[in-house]
Tab-separated table of C-alpha atoms in Angstrom:
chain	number	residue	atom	x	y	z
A	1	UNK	CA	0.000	0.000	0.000
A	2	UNK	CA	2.984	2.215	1.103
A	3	UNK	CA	4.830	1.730	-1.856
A	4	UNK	CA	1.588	2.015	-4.664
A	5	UNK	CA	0.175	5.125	-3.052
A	6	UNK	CA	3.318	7.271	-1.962
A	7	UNK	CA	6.232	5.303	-3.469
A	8	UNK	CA	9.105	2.934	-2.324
A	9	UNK	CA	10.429	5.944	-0.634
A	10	UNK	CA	8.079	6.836	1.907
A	11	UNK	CA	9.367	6.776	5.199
A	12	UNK	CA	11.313	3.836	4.112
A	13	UNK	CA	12.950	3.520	7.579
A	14	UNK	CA	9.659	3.198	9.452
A	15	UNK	CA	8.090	-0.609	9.986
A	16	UNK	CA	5.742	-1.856	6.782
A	17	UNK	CA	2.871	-1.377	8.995
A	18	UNK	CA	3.578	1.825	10.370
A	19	UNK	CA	3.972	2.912	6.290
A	20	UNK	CA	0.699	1.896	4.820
A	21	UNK	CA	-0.981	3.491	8.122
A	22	UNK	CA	0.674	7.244	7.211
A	23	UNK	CA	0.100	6.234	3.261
A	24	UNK	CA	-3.604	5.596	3.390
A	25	UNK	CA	-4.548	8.389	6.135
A	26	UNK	CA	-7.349	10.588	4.940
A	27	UNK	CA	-7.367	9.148	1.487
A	28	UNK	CA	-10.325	8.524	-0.948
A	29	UNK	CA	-9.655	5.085	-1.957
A	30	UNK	CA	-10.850	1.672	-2.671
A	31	UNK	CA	-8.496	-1.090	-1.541
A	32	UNK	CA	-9.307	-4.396	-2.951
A	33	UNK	CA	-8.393	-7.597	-1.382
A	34	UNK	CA	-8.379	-10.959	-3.143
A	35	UNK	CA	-8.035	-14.011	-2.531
A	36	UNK	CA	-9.205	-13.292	1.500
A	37	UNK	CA	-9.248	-16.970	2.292
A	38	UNK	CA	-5.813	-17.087	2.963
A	39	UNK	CA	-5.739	-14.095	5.733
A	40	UNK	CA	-7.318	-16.843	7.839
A	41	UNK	CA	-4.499	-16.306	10.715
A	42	UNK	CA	-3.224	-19.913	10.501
A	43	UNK	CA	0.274	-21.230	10.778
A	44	UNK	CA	1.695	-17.853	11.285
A	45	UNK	CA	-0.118	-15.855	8.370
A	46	UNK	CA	-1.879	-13.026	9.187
A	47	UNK	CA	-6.023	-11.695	9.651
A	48	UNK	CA	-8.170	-9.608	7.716
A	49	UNK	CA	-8.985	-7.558	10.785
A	50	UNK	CA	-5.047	-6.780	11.022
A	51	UNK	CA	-5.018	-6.184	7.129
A	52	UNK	CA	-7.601	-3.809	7.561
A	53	UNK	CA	-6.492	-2.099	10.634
A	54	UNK	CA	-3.928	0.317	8.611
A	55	UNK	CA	-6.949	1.704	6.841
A	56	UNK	CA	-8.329	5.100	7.977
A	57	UNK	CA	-12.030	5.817	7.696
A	58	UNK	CA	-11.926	7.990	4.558
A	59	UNK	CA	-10.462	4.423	2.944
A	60	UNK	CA	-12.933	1.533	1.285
A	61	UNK	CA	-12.365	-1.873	0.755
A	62	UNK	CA	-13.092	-4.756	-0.630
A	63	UNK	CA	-12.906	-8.381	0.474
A	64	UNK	CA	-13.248	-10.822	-2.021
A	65	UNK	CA	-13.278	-14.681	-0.523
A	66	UNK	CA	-14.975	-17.710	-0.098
A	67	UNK	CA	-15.660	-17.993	3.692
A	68	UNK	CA	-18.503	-15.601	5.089
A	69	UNK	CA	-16.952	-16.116	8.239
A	70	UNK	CA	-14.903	-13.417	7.567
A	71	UNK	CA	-16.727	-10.689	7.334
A	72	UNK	CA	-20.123	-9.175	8.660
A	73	UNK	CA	-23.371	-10.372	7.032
A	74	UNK	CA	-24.467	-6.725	6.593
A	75	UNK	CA	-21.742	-6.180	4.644
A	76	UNK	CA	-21.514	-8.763	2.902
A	77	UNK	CA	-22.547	-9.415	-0.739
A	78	UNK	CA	-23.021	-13.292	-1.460
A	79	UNK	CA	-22.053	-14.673	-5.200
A	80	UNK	CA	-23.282	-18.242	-5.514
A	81	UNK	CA	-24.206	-18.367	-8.724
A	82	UNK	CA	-23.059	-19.191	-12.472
A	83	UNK	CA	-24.055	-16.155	-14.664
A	84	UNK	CA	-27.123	-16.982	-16.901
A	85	UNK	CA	-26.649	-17.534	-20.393
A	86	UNK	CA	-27.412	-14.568	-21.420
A	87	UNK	CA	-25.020	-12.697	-19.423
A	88	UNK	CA	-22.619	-14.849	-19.919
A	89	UNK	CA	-22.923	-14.452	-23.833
A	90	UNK	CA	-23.450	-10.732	-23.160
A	91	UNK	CA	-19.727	-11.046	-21.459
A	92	UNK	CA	-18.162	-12.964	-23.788
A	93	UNK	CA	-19.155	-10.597	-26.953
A	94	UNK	CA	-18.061	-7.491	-24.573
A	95	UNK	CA	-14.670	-9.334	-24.682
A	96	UNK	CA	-14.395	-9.808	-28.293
A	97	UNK	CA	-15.438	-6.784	-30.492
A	98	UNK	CA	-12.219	-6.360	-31.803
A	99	UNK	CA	-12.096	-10.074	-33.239
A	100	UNK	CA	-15.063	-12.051	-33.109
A	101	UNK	CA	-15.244	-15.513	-33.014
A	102	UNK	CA	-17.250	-17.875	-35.311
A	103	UNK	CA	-20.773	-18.420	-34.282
A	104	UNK	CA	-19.799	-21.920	-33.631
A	105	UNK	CA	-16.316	-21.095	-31.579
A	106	UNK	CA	-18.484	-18.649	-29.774
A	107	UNK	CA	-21.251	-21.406	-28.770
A	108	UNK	CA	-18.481	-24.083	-27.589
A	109	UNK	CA	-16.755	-21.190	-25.155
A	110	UNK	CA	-20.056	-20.358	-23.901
A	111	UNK	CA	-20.806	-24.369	-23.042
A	112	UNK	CA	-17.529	-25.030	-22.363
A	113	UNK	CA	-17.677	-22.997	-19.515
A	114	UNK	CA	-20.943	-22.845	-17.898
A	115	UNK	CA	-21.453	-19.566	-17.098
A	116	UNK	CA	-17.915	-19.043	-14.772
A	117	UNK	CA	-17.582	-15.281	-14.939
A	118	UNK	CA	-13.474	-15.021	-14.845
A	119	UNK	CA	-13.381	-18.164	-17.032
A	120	UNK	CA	-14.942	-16.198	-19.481
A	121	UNK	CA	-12.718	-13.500	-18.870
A	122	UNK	CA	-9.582	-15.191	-19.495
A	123	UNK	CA	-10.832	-17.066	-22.418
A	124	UNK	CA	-12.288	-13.946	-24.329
A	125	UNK	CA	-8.967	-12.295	-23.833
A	126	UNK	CA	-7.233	-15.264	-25.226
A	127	UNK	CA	-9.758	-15.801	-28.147
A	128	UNK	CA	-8.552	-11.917	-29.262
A	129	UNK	CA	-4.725	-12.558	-29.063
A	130	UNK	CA	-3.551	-11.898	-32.589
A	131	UNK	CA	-1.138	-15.007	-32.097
A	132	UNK	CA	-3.553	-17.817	-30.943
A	133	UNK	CA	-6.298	-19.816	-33.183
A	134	UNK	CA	-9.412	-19.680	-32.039
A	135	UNK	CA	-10.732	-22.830	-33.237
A	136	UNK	CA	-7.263	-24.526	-32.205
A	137	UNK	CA	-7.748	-23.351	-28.199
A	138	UNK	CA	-11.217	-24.104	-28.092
A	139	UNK	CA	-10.413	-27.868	-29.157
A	140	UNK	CA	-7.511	-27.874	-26.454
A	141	UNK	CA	-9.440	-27.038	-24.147
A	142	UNK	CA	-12.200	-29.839	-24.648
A	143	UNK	CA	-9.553	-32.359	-25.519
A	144	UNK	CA	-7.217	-30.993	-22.252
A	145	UNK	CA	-10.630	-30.955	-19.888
A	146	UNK	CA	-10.064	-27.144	-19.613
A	147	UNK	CA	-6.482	-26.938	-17.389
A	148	UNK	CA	-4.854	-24.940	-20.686
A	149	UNK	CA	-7.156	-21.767	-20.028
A	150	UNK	CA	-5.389	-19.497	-18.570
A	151	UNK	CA	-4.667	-15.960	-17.378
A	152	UNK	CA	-3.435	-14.302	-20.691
A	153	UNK	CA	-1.407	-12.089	-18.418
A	154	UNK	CA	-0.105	-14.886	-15.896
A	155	UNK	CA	0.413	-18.036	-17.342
A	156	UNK	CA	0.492	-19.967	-14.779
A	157	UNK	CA	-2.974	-18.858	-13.537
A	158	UNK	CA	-4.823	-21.818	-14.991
A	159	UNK	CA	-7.783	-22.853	-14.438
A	160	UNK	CA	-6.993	-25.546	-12.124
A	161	UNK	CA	-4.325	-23.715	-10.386
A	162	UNK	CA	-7.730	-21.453	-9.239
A	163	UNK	CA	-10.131	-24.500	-8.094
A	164	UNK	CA	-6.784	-26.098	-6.184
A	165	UNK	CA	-6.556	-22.243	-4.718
A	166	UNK	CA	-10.298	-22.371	-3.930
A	167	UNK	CA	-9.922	-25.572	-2.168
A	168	UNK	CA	-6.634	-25.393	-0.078
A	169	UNK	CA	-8.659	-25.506	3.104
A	170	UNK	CA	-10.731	-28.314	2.666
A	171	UNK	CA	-10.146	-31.152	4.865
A	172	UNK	CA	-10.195	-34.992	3.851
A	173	UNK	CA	-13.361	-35.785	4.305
A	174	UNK	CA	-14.955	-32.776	2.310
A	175	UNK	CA	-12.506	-33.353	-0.596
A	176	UNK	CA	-14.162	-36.459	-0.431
A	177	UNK	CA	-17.552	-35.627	-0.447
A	178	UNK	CA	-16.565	-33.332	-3.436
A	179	UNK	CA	-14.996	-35.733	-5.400
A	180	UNK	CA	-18.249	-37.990	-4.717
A	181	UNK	CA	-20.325	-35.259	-6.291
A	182	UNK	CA	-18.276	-34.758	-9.040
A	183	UNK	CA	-18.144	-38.580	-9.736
A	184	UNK	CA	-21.990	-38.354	-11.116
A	185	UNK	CA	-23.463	-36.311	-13.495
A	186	UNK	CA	-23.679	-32.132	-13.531
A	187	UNK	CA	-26.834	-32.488	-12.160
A	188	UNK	CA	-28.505	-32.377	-8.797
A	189	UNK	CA	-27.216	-34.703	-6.805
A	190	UNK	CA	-29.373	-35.907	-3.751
A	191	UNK	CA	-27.458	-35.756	-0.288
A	192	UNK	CA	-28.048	-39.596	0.262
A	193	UNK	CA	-25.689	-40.208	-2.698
A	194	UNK	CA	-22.954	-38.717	-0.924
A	195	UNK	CA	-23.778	-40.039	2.522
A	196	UNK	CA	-24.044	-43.965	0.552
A	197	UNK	CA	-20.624	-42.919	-1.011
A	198	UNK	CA	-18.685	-41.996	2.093
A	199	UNK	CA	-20.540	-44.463	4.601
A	200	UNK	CA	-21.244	-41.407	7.292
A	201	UNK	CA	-23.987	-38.550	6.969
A	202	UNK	CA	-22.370	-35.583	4.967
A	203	UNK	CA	-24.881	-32.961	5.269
A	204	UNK	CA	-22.277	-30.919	7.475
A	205	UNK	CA	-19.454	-31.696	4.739
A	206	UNK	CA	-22.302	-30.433	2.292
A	207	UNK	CA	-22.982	-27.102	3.863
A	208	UNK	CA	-18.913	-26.362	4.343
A	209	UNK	CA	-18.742	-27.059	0.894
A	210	UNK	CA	-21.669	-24.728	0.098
A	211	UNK	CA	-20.040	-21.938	1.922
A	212	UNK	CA	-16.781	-22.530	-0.036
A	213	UNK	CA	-19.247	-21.621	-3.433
A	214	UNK	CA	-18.500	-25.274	-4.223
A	215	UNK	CA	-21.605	-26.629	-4.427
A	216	UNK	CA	-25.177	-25.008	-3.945
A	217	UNK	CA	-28.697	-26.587	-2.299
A	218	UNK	CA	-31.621	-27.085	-3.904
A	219	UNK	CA	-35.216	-27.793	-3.339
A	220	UNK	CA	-35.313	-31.815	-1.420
A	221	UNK	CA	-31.757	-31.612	-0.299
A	222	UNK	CA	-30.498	-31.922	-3.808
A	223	UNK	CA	-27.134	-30.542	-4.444
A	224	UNK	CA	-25.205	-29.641	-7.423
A	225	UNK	CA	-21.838	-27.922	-7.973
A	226	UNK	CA	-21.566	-24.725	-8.823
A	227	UNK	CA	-19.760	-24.315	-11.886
A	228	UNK	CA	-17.606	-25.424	-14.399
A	229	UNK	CA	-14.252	-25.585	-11.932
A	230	UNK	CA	-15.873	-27.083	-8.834
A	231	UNK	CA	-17.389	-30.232	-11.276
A	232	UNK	CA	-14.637	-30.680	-14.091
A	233	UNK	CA	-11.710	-30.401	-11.656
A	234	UNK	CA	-12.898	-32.242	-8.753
A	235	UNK	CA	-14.227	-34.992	-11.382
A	236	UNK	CA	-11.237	-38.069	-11.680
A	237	UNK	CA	-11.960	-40.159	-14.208
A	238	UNK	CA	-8.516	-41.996	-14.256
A	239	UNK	CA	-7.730	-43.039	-10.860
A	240	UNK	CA	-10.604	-42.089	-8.557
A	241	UNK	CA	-11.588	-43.885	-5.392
A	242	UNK	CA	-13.182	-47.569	-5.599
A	243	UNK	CA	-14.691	-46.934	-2.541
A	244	UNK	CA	-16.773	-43.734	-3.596
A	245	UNK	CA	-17.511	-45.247	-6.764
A	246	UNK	CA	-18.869	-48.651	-5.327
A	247	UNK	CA	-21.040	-47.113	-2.569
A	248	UNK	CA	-22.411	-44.447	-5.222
A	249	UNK	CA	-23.093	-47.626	-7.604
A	250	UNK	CA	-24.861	-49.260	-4.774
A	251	UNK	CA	-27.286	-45.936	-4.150
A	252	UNK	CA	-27.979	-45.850	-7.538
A	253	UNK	CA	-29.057	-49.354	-8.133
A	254	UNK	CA	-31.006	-48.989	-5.036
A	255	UNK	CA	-32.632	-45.918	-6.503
A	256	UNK	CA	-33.378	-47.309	-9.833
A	257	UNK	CA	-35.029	-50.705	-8.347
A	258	UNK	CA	-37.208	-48.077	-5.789
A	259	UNK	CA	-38.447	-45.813	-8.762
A	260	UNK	CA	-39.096	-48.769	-11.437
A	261	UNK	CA	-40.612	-51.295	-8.500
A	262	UNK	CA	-43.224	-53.558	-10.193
A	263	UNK	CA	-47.258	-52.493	-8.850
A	264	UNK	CA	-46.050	-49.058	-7.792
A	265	UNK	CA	-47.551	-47.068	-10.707
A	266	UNK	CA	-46.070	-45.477	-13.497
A	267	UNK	CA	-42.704	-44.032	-12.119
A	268	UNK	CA	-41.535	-39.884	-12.452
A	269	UNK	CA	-39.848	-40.186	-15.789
A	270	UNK	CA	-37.464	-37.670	-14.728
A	271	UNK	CA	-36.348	-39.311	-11.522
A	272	UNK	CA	-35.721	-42.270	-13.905
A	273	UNK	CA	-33.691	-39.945	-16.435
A	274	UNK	CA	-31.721	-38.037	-13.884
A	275	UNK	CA	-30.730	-41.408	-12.105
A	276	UNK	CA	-29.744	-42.729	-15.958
A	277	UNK	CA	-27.338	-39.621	-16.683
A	278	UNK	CA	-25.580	-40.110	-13.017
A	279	UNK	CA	-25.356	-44.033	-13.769
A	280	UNK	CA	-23.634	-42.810	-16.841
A	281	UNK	CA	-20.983	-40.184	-15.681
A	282	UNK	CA	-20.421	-42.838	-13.067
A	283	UNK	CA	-19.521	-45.540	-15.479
A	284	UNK	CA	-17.282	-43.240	-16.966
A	285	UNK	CA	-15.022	-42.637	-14.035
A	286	UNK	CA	-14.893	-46.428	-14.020
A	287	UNK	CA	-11.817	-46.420	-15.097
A	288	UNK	CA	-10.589	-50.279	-13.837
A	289	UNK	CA	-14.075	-51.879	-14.672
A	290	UNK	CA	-14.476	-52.489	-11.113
A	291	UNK	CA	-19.073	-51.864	-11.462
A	292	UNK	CA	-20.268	-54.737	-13.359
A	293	UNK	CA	-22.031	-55.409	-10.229
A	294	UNK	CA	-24.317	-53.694	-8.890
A	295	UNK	CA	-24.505	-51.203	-11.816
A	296	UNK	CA	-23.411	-51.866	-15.148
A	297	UNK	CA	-25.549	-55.450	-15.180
A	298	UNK	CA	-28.127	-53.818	-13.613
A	299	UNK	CA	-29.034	-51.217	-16.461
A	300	UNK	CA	-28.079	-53.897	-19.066
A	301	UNK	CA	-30.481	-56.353	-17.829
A	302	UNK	CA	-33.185	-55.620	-14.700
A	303	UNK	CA	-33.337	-52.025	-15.472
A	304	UNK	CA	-33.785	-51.812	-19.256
A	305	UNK	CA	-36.351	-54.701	-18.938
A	306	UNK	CA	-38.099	-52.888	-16.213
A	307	UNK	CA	-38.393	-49.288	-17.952
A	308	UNK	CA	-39.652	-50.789	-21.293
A	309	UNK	CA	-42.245	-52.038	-19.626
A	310	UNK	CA	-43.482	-48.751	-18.781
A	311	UNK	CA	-43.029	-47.985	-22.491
A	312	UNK	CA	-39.729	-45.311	-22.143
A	313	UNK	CA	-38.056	-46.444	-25.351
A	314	UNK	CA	-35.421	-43.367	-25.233
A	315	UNK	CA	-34.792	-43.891	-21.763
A	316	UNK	CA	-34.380	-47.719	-22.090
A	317	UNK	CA	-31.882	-46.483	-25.093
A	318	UNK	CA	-30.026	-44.218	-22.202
A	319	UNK	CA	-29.398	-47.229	-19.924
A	320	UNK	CA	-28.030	-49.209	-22.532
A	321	UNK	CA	-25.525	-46.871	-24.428
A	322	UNK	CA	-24.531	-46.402	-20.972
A	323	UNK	CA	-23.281	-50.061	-20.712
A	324	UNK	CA	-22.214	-49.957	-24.222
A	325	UNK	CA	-19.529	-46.614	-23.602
A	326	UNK	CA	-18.497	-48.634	-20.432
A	327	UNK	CA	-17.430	-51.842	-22.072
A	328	UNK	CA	-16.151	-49.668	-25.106
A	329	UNK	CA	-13.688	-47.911	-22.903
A	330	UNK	CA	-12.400	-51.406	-21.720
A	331	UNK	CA	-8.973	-52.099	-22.558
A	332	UNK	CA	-8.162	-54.565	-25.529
A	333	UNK	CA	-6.646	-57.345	-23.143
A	334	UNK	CA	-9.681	-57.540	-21.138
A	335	UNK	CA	-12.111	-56.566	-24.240
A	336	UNK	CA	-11.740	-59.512	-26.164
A	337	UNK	CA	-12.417	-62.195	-22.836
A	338	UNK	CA	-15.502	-64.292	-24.022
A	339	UNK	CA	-17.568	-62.892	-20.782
A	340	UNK	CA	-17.615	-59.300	-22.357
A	341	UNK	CA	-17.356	-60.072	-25.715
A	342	UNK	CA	-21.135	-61.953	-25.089
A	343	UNK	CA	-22.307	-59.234	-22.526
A	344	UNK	CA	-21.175	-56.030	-25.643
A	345	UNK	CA	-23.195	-58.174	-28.461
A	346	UNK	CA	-25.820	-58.928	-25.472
A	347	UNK	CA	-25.952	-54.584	-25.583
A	348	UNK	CA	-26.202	-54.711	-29.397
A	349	UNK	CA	-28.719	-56.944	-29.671
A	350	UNK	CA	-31.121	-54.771	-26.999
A	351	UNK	CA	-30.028	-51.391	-28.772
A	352	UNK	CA	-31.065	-52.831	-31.933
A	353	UNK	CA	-34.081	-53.881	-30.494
A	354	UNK	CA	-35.301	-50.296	-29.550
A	355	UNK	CA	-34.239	-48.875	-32.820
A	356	UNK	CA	-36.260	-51.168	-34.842
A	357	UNK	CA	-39.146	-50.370	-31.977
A	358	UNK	CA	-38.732	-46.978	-33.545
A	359	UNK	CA	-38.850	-47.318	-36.804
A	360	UNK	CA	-34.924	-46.911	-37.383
A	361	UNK	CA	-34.331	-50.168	-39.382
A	362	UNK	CA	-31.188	-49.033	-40.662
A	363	UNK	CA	-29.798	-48.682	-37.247
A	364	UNK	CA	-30.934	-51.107	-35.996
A	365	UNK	CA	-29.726	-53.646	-38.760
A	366	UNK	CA	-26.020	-51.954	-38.024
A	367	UNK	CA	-26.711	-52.837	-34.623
A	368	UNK	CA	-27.537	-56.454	-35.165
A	369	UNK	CA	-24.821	-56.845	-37.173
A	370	UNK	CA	-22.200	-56.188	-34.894
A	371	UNK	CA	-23.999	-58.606	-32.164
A	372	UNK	CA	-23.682	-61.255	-34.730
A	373	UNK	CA	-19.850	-60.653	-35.844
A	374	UNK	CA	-19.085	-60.697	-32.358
A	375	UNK	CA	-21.195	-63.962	-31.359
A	376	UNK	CA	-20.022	-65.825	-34.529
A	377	UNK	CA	-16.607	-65.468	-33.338
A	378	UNK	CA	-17.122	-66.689	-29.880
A	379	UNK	CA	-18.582	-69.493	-31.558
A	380	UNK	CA	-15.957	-70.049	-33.581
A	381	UNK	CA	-13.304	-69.794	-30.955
A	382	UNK	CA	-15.310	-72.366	-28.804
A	383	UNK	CA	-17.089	-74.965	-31.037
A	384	UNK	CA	-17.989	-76.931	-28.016
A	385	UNK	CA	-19.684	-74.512	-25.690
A	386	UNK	CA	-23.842	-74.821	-26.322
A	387	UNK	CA	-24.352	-71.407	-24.885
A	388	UNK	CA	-22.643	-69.937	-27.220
A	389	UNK	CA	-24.070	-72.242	-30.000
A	390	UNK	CA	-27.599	-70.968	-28.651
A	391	UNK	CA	-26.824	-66.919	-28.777
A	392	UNK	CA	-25.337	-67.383	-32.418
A	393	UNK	CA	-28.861	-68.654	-32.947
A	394	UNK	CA	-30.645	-65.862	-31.396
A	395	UNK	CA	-27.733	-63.627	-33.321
A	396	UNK	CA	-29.030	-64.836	-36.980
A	397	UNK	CA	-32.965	-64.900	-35.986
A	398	UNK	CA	-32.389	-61.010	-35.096
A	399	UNK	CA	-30.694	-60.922	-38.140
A	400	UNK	CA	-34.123	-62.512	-40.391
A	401	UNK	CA	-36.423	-60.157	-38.255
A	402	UNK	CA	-35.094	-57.378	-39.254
A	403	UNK	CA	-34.426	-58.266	-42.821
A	404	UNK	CA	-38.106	-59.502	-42.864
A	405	UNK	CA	-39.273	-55.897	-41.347
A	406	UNK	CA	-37.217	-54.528	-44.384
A	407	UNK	CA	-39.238	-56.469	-46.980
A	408	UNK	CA	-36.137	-59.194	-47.867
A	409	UNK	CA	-37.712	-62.131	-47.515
A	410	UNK	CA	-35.120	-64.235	-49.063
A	411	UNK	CA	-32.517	-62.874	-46.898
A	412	UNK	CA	-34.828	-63.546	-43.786
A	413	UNK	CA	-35.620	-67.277	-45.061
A	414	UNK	CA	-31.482	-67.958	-44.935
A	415	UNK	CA	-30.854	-66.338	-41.664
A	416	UNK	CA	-33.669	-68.116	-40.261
A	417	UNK	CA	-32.271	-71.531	-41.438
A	418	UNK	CA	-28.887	-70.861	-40.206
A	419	UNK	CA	-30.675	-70.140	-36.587
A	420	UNK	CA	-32.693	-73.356	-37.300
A	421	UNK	CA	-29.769	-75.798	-38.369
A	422	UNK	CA	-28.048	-74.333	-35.115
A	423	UNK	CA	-31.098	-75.050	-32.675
A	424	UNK	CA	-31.193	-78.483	-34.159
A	425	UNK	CA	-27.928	-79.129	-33.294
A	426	UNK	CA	-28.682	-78.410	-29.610
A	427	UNK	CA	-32.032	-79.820	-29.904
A	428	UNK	CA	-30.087	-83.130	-30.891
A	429	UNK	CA	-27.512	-83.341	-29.023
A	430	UNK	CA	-29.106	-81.797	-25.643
A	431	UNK	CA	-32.469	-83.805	-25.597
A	432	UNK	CA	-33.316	-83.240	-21.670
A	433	UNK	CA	-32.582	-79.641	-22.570
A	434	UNK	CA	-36.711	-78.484	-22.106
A	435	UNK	CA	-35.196	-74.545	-23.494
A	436	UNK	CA	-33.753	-75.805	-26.112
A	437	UNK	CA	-36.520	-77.873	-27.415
A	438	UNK	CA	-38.902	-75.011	-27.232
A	439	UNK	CA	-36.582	-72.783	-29.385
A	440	UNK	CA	-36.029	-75.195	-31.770
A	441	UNK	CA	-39.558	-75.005	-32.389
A	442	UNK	CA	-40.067	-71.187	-32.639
């Protein structure tokens, strides 16, 4: 303060304190503080009271930092939210008269970043650098997850050195609770999640987090993070916690059985659809393929079957693309072992099955087909197993329905026999086999 008001001069002999006091006496200003959190008088740094104290009364400041503890509530102004799109559009095109973006550059920033006022800062001052390329940063930064955005006049102000900033004085367990958030969707979350996910009640851990601006409440105890830093930064899809993710796979399974329960009426479709896109983000962060059970099997089998049945095609879709993504990611070792080589054409088969319901014959032939290149080589690879004798039979009959829904009847007559000489092979050679019996005569 000393030196920016009166110069590295001023009473240069006197203590720092004694300095700013003399510099800021009787002086209209505005003093701006950021970053207040870490005045929080611990481990020898100092207190915004003893910041403050040099000030004289013709002074003003400004305090700008996460904990409200710090400050009077009279005085205090409370940010919690993500500007609306609007404004945050409206910001963005203040930042970039002098070189526009594209309409579709513009629209990527504007979703990329959710709103986050001084993420939008920083990237509208990079998007009018004469030396970048717009189109080149805004596909680093969705490849990168954001962490190249940065201060254009600090480098190494990046976006994630600002959320670890923001949450330097959260303890263990509410970097855990965070991390459980952030391990579901961008949606609201309901507090039970996180309490199933760390095995205590985390409603406390919820509301420190809340006064941190890292997540916000909603209506039922629902909570959702904040913004675009609090969700893609505290989100680890390559090494997060098999604990977290098992006891959030549990609560969601036990969710999805509750909501779809045979006899209780027709369920909220929402409930069903926000529950699907938190399954999925969850399967995401799966990164060791460790939720097969509960989850994964659950929305490929039980919970498909269970929401077609109340006649959700798209949301049946949802649950099974889910699945599908999770076994895609798998890696090639573990990809081609016969159990999820049958469960990925098992997914196929069930996709295809919706998009013929549909109407999307095309697709749904694609679909099919890629069930039955996989199942023909498990066959193949196993001549002796009857299982997989019997789903290379279901493979080509899926094959004639949907070449008889597209009017080839001579294609659908061959299939058809190949599924027949198949399920007379089992028929034969399995004669106690009541199943097989039965399908050899559909």
């Amino acid at each position: 303060l000393a030196n920016t008001l009166e110069g590295p001069t001023f009473l240069e002999q006197r203590p720092a304190r004694a300095r700013a006091t003399e510099a800021c006496r009787g002086r209209s200003i505005l003093v701006i503080l950021e970053g207040g959190e870490e005045a929080d008088g611990r481990e020898g740094k100092t207190t915004f009271p003893e910041l403050s104290s040099v000030m004289s009364p013709e002074n003003r400041w400004l305090l700008l930092t996460r904990p409200p503890s710090q400050s009077e509530s009279v005085e205090t102004v409370y940010l919690r939210e993500a500007l609306d799109p609007v404004d945050a559009a409206d910001l963005l095109d203040s930042l970039t008269l002098s070189r526009p973006p594209s309409p579709a550059v513009r629209a990527a920033v504007l979703e990329l970043l959710e709103g986050h006022p001084l993420a939008i800062h920083w990237a509208g001052s990079m998007l009018v650098a004469d030396e970048e390329d717009a189109a080149g940063l805004v596909s680093d930064w969705k490849s990168g997850g954001l962490p190249g955005l940065s201060d254009p006049k600090e480098a190494k102000h990046t976006l994630r050195w600002l959320f670890e900033r923001s949450t330097r004085g959260l303890d263990d367990s509410a970097r855990r609770a965070l991390a459980a958030a952030a391990l579901l969707a961008h949606a609201p979350v309901p507090a039970g999640a996180i309490d199933a996910a760390l095995g205590v009640p985390a409603q406390a851990l919820l509301k420190s987090l809340a006064r941190r601006g890292m997540l916000r409440r909603l209506d039922g105890d629902r909570w959702q993070c904040v913004h675009v830093l609090a969700y893609r930064f505290a989100r680890d899809e390559n090494g997060s916690d098999p604990a977290l993710r098992a006891g959030l796979a549990t609560w969601l399974h036990e969710q999805l059985n509750v909501a779809l329960q045979p006899g209780a009426g027709t369920p909220p479709l929402r409930v069903i659809g926000e529950l699907l896109d938190h399954a999925a983000a969850l399967l995401r962060a799966d990164f060791d393929q460790q939720l097969w059970l509960p989850l994964a099997n659950n929305l490929l089998y039980e919970t498909a079957e269970r929401i077609k049945a109340v006649g959700s095609l798209g949301l049946v879709n949802r649950s099974l693309l889910a699945v599908s993504a999770w076994i895609d990611r798998f890696p090639e070792a573990k990809a081609i072992e016969p159990q999820w080589q049958r469960e990925w054409s098992v997914s196929h088969n069930k996709v295809g099955d919706i998009l013929r319901a549909q109407g999307d014959l095309a697709g749904a032939s694609d679909a099919y087909r890629e069930s039955l290149a996989l199942l023909q080589r498990l066959a193949q690879d196993d001549p002796s197993n009857a299982d997989s004798q019997s789903d290379l039979g279901i493979g080509h009959e899926k094959i004639g329905d949907i070449l008889r829904a597209q009017g080839d009847l001579a294609g659908a007559s061959a299939a058809y026999r190949e599924s027949l000489a198949l399920r007379q092979r089992l028929a034969q050679d399995h004669p106690s086999n009541a199943g097989w019996q039965r399908d050899l005569g559909v």
